[in-house]
Short mmCIF file of C-alpha atoms in Angstrom, two decimals:
data_model
loop_
_atom_site.label_atom_id
_atom_site.label_comp_id
_atom_site.label_asym_id
_atom_site.label_seq_id
_atom_site.Cartn_x
_atom_site.Cartn_y
_atom_site.Cartn_z
CA MET A 1 51.00 2.33 132.08
CA LYS A 2 52.00 1.40 128.11
CA PRO A 3 51.92 5.16 126.81
CA SER A 4 49.64 4.49 122.63
CA ILE A 5 52.08 7.10 121.00
CA PRO A 6 48.97 7.54 117.51
CA ILE A 7 47.21 8.77 121.57
CA VAL A 8 50.08 10.82 123.08
CA VAL A 9 51.11 12.26 119.45
CA GLN A 10 47.26 13.68 118.55
CA ASP A 11 47.13 14.59 122.26
CA LEU A 12 50.06 17.23 121.30
CA ALA A 13 48.36 18.02 118.29
CA GLU A 14 45.33 19.12 120.10
CA ARG A 15 46.69 20.52 122.86
CA LEU A 16 49.19 22.72 119.72
CA ARG A 17 45.68 23.61 117.85
CA SER A 18 43.86 25.16 120.52
CA GLU A 19 46.09 26.10 123.25
CA ILE A 20 49.28 27.34 121.55
CA VAL A 21 47.78 28.54 118.28
CA PRO A 22 45.59 30.70 119.31
CA GLU A 23 47.91 32.92 121.02
CA LEU A 24 49.85 32.94 118.22
CA THR A 25 49.31 35.13 114.53
CA GLY A 26 50.61 35.20 111.23
CA PHE A 27 53.47 33.14 110.88
CA ARG A 28 54.28 31.54 113.80
CA ALA A 29 50.44 30.25 114.31
CA ASN A 30 50.55 28.92 111.20
CA ASN A 31 53.79 27.27 111.57
CA VAL A 32 52.69 25.74 114.93
CA ALA A 33 49.14 24.94 112.88
CA MET A 34 51.18 22.90 110.22
CA THR A 35 53.20 20.90 112.51
CA ALA A 36 50.25 20.34 114.43
CA ALA A 37 49.18 19.00 111.27
CA MET A 38 52.55 16.92 110.13
CA LEU A 39 52.12 15.36 114.27
CA ASP A 40 48.17 13.90 112.76
CA MET A 41 49.86 13.08 109.65
CA LEU A 42 52.68 10.99 112.33
CA GLY A 43 50.61 9.47 114.19
CA GLU A 44 48.19 8.39 111.27
CA GLN A 45 51.66 6.76 109.92
CA TRP A 46 52.69 4.95 113.21
CA ASP A 47 50.18 2.89 113.90
CA ARG A 48 49.98 1.57 110.73
CA ALA A 49 53.78 1.18 109.06
CA ALA A 50 54.62 -1.91 109.53
CA ALA A 51 51.33 -3.45 108.50
CA ILE A 52 51.84 -1.79 104.97
CA LEU A 53 55.21 -2.87 104.61
CA PHE A 54 54.66 -6.64 105.56
CA GLU A 55 51.62 -6.68 102.96
CA GLU A 56 53.30 -4.80 100.32
CA ASN A 57 56.85 -7.05 101.24
CA ASN A 58 54.48 -10.27 100.63
CA ALA A 59 53.13 -8.62 96.85
CA LEU A 60 56.56 -8.05 96.26
CA ARG A 61 57.44 -11.49 96.80
CA ALA A 62 54.75 -12.76 94.83
CA LEU A 63 55.65 -10.71 92.16
CA LEU A 64 59.49 -11.47 92.34
CA LEU A 65 58.20 -15.38 92.57
CA GLN A 66 55.81 -15.00 89.50
CA GLY A 67 58.57 -13.02 87.83
CA GLY A 68 60.49 -15.91 88.00
CA VAL A 69 63.55 -13.92 90.45
CA PRO A 70 64.10 -14.99 94.05
CA ALA A 71 64.03 -12.57 96.02
CA ALA A 72 68.09 -12.21 97.30
CA GLY A 73 69.48 -12.11 100.81
CA SER A 74 66.99 -11.31 104.03
CA ALA A 75 63.61 -10.58 100.83
CA GLN A 76 63.59 -14.48 100.54
CA ALA A 77 62.30 -15.51 104.23
CA ALA A 78 58.84 -13.82 105.04
CA GLU A 79 59.75 -11.58 107.61
CA THR A 80 60.21 -12.69 111.56
CA ASP A 81 61.94 -9.11 112.50
CA LEU A 82 59.02 -6.66 112.52
CA ARG A 83 60.40 -3.16 114.05
CA VAL A 84 59.68 -0.53 111.06
CA SER A 85 63.85 -0.80 110.30
CA ALA A 86 63.60 -4.26 108.63
CA LEU A 87 60.58 -4.06 107.32
CA GLU A 88 61.69 -1.48 105.60
CA ALA A 89 65.39 -3.00 104.46
CA VAL A 90 64.02 -5.82 102.96
CA ASN A 91 61.11 -3.70 101.27
CA ALA A 92 64.23 -1.62 99.76
CA GLU A 93 65.64 -4.99 98.02
CA LEU A 94 62.39 -5.89 97.07
CA ARG A 95 62.66 -3.04 95.34
CA GLN A 96 65.51 -3.19 93.96
CA SER A 97 64.99 -6.85 92.76
CA LEU A 98 61.29 -6.18 91.13
CA ILE A 99 63.49 -3.14 89.09
CA ASP A 100 65.63 -5.83 87.85
CA LEU A 101 62.45 -7.95 86.57
CA GLN A 102 61.03 -4.90 85.65
CA THR A 103 63.66 -3.93 83.17
CA ALA A 104 63.98 -7.54 82.36
CA LEU A 105 60.17 -7.92 80.83
CA GLU A 106 60.75 -3.95 79.45
CA GLN A 107 63.57 -5.91 76.58
CA ARG A 108 60.30 -8.87 75.64
CA ASP A 109 57.81 -8.27 73.31
CA ASP A 110 55.11 -10.92 74.63
CA GLY A 111 52.38 -11.07 76.56
CA GLU A 112 53.33 -12.95 79.44
CA ALA A 113 55.91 -10.25 79.83
CA HIS A 114 53.21 -7.57 79.34
CA ALA A 115 51.36 -8.83 81.76
CA LEU A 116 53.52 -9.49 84.74
CA ASN A 117 54.69 -5.58 83.75
CA GLU A 118 50.87 -4.07 84.17
CA ALA A 119 50.62 -6.02 87.52
CA ILE A 120 54.21 -4.73 89.09
CA TRP A 121 52.17 -1.50 87.82
CA ALA A 122 49.91 -2.26 89.40
CA GLU A 123 50.64 -2.92 92.35
CA LEU A 124 53.02 0.25 92.32
CA ARG A 125 49.51 1.88 92.45
CA ARG A 126 48.47 0.52 95.04
CA SER A 127 51.23 1.24 96.90
CA VAL A 128 51.17 4.82 97.11
CA GLU A 129 46.92 4.10 98.20
CA ARG A 130 49.00 2.70 100.97
CA ARG A 131 50.17 5.44 101.87
CA LEU A 132 47.90 8.25 101.34
CA VAL A 133 47.99 10.26 104.58
CA ALA A 134 43.98 10.51 105.80
CA SER A 135 44.81 13.56 107.51
CA ALA A 136 46.65 15.19 104.73
CA ASN A 137 44.63 18.30 103.01
CA PHE A 138 46.71 19.70 100.59
#
């Protein structure tokens, strides 16, 4: 049997809520309830982390290409290593290149630069939206 991390984490969170929290009061009850909520968020993020990073890395590469900036280092080619740690490393490289591109664009005063800068900001907004945690209610 292969354990499904999101299912296991969800089960742990539910056990905390239904079996442990009712036995506690005050700070301890709140602390365990918050831990259960964080486990819910962890399970959700675990399930979609690679997909988010894969999608974002492709979007960042497209913006860099549009700006005439080739991605550097390991960020040049499409991912072959789909581990979250590898995708995050590529994402960091792409973001650094994007910062450099955006800095250069902000020095220009032409329509093409403004349009690309707006496209970059739109992607950064989408990046935040991708990472929103549905189970977070605060």
